[in-house]
Short mmCIF file of C-alpha atoms and ligand atoms in Angstrom, two decimals:
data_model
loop_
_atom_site.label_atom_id
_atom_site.label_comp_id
_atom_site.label_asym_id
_atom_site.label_seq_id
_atom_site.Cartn_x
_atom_site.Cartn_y
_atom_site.Cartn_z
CA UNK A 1 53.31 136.25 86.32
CA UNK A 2 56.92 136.93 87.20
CA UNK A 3 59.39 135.04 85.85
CA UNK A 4 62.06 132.78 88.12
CA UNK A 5 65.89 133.10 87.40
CA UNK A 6 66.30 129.34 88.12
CA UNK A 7 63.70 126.49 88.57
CA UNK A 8 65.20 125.78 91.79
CA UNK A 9 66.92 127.17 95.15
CA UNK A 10 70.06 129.41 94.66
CA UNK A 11 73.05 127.52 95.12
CA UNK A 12 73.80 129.02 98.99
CA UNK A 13 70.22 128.62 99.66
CA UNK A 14 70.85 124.56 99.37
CA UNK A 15 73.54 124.70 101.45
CA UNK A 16 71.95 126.08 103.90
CA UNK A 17 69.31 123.71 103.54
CA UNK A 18 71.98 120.69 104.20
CA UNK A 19 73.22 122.98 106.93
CA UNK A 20 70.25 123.15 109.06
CA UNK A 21 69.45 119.36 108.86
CA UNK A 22 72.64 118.55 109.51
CA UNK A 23 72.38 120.92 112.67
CA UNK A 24 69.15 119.37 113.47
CA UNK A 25 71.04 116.28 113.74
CA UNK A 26 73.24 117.15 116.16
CA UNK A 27 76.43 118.05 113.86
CA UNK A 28 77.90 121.04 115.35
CA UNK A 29 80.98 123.42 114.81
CA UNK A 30 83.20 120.63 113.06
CA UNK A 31 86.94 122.01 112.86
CA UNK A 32 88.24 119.64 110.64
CA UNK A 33 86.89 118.04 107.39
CA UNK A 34 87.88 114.30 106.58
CA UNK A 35 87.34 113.02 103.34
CA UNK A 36 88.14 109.07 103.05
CA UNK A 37 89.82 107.46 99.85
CA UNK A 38 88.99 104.26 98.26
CA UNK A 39 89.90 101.25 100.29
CA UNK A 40 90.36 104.21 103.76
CA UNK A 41 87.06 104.32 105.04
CA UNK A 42 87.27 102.39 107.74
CA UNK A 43 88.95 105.08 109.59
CA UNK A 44 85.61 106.56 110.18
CA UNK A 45 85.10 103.79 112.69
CA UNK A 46 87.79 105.56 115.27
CA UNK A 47 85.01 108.05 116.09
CA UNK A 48 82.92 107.19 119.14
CA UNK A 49 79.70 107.59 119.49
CA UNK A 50 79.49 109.11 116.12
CA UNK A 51 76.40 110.71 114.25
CA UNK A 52 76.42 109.24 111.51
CA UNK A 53 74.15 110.13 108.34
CA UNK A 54 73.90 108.30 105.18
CA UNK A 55 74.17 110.38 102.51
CA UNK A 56 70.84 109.12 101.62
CA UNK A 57 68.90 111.14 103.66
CA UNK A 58 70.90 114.13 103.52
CA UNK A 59 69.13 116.76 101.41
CA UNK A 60 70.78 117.82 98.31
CA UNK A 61 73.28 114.96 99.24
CA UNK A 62 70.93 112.35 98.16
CA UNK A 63 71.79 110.16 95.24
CA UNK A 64 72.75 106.54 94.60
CA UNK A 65 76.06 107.68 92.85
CA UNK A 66 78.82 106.68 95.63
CA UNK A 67 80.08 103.90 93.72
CA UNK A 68 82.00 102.23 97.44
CA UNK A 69 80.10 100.51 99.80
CA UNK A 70 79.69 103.09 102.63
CA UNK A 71 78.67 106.64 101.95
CA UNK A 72 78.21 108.17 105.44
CA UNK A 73 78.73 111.23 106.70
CA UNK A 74 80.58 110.78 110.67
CA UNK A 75 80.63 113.49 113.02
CA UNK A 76 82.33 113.29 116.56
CA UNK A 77 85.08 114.20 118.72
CA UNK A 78 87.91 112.27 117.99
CA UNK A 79 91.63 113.32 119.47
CA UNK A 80 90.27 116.29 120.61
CA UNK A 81 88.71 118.00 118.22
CA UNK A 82 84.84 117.94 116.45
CA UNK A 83 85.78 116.10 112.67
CA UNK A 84 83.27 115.48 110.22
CA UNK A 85 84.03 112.64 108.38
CA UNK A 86 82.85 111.77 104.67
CA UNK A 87 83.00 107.78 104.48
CA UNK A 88 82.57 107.85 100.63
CA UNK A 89 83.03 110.48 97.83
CA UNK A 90 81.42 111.44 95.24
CA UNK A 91 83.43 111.02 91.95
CA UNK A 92 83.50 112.94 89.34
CA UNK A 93 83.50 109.82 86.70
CA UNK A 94 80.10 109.41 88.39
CA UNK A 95 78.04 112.01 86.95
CA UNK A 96 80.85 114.32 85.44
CA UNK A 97 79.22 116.64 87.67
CA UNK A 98 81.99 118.84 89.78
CA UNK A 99 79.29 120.76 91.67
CA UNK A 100 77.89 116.89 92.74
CA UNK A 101 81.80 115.67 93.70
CA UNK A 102 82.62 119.33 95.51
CA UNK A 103 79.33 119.70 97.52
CA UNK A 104 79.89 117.79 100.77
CA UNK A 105 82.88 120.27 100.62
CA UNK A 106 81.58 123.17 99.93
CA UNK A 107 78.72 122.24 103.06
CA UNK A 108 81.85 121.37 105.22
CA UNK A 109 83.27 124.55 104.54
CA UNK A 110 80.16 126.39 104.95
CA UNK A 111 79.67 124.22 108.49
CA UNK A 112 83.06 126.26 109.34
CA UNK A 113 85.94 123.54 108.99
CA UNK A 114 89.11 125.16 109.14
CA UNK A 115 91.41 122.21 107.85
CA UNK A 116 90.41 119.65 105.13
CA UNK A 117 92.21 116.30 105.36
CA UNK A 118 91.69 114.85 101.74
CA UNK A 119 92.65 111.13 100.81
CA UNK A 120 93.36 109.32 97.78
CA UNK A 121 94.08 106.13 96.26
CA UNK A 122 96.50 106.90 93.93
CA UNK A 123 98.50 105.58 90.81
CA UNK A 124 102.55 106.09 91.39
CA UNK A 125 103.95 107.93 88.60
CA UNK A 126 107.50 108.94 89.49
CA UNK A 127 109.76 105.73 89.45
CA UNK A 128 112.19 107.17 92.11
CA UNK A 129 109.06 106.04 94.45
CA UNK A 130 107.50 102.61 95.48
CA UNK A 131 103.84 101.53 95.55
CA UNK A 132 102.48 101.07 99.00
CA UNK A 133 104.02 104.27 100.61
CA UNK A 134 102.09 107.62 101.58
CA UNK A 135 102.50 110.81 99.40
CA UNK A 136 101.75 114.14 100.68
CA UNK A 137 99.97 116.15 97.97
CA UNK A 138 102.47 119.50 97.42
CA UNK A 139 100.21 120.57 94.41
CA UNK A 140 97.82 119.43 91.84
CA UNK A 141 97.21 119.67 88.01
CA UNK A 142 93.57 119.44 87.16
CA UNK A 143 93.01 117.54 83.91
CA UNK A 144 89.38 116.94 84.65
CA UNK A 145 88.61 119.54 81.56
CA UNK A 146 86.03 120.61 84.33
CA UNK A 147 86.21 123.14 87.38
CA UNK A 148 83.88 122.85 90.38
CA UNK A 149 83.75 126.53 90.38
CA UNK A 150 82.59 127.26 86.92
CA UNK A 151 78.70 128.81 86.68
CA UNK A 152 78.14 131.76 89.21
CA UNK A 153 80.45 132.38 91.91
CA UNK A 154 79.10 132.08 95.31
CA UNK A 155 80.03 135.32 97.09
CA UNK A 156 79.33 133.86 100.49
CA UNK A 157 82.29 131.19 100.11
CA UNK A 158 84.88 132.73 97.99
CA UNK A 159 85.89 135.54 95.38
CA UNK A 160 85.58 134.54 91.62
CA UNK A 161 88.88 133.99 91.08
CA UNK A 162 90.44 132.59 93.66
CA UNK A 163 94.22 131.84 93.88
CA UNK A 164 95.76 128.56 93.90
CA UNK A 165 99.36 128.99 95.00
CA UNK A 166 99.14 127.95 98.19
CA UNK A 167 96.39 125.39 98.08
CA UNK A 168 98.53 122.54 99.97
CA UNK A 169 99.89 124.15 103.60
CA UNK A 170 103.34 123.87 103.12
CA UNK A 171 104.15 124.57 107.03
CA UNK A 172 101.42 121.73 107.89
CA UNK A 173 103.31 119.41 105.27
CA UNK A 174 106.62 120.38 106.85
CA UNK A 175 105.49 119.56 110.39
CA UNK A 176 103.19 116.16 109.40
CA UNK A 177 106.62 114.91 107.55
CA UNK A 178 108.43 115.95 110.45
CA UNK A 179 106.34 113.90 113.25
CA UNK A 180 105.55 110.71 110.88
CA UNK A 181 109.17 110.77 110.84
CA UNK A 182 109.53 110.11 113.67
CA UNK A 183 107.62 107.22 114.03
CA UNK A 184 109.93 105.90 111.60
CA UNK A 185 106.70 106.36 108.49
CA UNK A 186 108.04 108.07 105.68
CA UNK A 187 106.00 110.27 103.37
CA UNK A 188 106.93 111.19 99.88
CA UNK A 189 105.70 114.54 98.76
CA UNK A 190 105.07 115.43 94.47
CA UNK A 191 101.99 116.69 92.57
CA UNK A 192 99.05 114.63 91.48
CA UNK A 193 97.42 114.45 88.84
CA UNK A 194 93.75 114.20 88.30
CA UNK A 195 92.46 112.16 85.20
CA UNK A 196 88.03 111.85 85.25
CA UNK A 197 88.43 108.08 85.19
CA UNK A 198 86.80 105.65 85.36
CA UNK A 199 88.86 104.23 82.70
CA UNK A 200 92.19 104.11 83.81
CA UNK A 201 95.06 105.76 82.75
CA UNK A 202 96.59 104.49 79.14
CA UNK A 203 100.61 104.05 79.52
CA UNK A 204 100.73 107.16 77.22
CA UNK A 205 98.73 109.39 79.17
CA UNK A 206 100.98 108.23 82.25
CA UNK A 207 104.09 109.09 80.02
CA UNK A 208 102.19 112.74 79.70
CA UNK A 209 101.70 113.42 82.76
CA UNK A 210 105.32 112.09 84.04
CA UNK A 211 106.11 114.85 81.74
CA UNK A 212 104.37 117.39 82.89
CA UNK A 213 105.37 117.07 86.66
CA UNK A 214 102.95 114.88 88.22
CA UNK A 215 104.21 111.88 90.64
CA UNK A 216 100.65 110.48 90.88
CA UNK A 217 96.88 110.00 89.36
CA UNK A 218 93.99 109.67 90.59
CA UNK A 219 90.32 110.60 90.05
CA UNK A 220 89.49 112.06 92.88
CA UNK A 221 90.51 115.23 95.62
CA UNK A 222 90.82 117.70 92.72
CA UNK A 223 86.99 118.68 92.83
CA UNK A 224 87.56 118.93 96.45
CA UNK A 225 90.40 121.14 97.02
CA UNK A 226 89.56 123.63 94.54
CA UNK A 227 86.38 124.43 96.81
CA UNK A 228 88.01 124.50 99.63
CA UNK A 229 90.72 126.67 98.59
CA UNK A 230 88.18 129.08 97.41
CA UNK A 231 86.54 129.19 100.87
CA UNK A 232 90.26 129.91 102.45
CA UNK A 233 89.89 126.49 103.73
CA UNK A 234 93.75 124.74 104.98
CA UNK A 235 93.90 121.43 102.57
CA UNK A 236 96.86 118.46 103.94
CA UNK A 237 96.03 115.97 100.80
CA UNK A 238 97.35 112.19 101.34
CA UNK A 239 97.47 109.86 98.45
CA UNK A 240 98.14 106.23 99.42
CA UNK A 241 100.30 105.14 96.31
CA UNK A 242 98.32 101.73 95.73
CA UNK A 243 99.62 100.64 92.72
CA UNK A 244 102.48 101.70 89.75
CA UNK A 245 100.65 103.73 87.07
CA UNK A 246 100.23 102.15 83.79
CA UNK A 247 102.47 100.67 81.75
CA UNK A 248 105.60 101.29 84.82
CA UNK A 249 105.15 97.35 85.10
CA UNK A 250 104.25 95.00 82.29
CA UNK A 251 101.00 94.45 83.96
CA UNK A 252 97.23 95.44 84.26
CA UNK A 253 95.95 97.66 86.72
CA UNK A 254 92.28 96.37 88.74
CA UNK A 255 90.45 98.24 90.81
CA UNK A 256 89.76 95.68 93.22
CA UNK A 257 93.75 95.11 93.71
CA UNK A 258 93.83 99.44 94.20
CA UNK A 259 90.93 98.58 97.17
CA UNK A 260 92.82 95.84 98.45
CA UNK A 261 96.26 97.12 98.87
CA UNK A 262 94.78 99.91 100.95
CA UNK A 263 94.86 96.89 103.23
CA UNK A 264 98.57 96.84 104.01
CA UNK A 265 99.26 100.39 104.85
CA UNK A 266 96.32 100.94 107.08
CA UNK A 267 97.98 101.41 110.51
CA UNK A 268 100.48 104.11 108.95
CA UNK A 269 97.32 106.03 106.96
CA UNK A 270 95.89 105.81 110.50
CA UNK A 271 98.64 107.23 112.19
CA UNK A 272 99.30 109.67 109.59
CA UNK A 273 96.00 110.76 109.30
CA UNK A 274 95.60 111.16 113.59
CA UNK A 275 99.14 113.37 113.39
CA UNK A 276 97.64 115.43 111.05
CA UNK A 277 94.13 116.63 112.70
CA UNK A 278 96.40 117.21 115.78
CA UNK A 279 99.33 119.66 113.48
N1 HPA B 1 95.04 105.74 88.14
C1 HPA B 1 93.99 106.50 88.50
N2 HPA B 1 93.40 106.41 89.67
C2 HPA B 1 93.88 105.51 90.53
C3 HPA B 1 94.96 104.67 90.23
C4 HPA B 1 95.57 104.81 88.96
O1 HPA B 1 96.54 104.10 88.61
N3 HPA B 1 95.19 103.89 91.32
C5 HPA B 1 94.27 104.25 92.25
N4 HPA B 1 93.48 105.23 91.78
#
């Protein structure tokens, strides 16, 4: 009896499972990839006559693990263009599984998406800016301790060691800041950091990563645009800056206030988020 490498399907294999269901489904050719922060997904809803697929029944999507209320996958034509929309993400602090929180990703990649829009809720970091604006990720430092690429590389997506200098498009960032401008919606730009959550950040650990450069933390997007990166995938990241980090104000930090505050800056995130799938 010959022995099997791995109990289960090579790792392309079950992409290409997801693939072809999703096909079957009518979910063709997206160009861009959407994935939808805490408190954001309701901009799924601006697709018409949307397929939409709970992740539920998506093989090798499947899993009870999407800790907000929605996790759909949305595919239409919205402003133009064929966007496949991911109403829910999978976090890291949910399994501490990176392949799990970079899959949809790696699919959507796979599927052919040639920009990624990825949202955040985020904590604000740098003092010079105020909670409830819009921050345009220009870079990231990953303090997960994890990387969604680790294990054996997957030829068909990327090479093993795949740069990271240019992971944010500066020339989209330029031209998004540019246009929101316009319309009189300023967006900050800095680095964010990713901590694994859930537990939020201690005022220390904010202090740290002050220090090292970052502007923001989150839990989130990291998992996501190292994937996509690797599959020469363009990545605009928006963090919505939904509360000060810890210890900036004399005050606890709730996740329910981060979903609520989402509330107030939903008709820039929209507009910001329709300017950039048109860039
Ligand atoms: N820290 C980490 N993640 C977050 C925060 C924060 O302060 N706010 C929203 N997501």
């Amino acid at each position: 009896m010959s022995m099997r490498k791995y109990s289960g399907k090579e790792p392309i294999e079950r992409i290409w499972d997801t693939i072809g269901y999703l096909h079957e489904q009518g979910v063709s050719e997206p160009e861009i990839g959407i994935v939808l922060g805490t408190g954001l997904n309701d901009y799924a809803d601006r697709i018409k006559d949307p397929i939409v697929l709970p992740y539920n029944s998506i093989p090798n999507m499947e899993s009870g693990w999407v800790s907000e209320h929605r996790g759909e996958l949305v595919f239409g034509e919205y402003l133009g263009k064929r966007v496949i929309v991911m109403a829910g993400r999978f976090h890291y602090y949910e399994s501490r599984n990176m392949d799990k929180a970079a899959y949809p990703t790696r699919v959507m990649a796979a599927l052919g998406i040639k920009r990624l829009i990825l949202t955040n809720a985020a904590g604000c970091v740098n003092t010079d800016f105020s909670m409830g604006h819009l921050m345009l990720l220009s870079d990231h430092i990953n303090l997960s301790g994890d990387n969604p690429l680790i294990g054996r590389n997957i030829d068909e997506l990327g090479p093993r060691f795949p740069d990271m200098t240019y992971t944010y498009s500066k020339e989209l960032r330029e031209k998004l800041k540019k246009q929101a401008a316009a319309e009189g919606i300023e967006l900050y730009e800095g680095v964010y950091a990713m901590f694994s959550g859930p537990s939020f950040e201690t005022p220390a650990e904010i202090r740290f990563a002050r220090a090292i450069g970052a502007d923001a933390v989150g839990m989130s997007t990291v998992p996501e645009a190292i994937v996509a990166n690797h599959a020469g995938v363009e990545i605009i990241g928006i963090s919505f800056l939904s509360n000060m980090a810890a210890g900036v104000l004399d005050q606890p930090i709730s996740g329910d206030e981060v979903a609520e505050a989402s509330l107030a800056i939903k008709d820039d995130f929209t507009r910001v988020v329709d300017l950039a799938i048109q860039l």
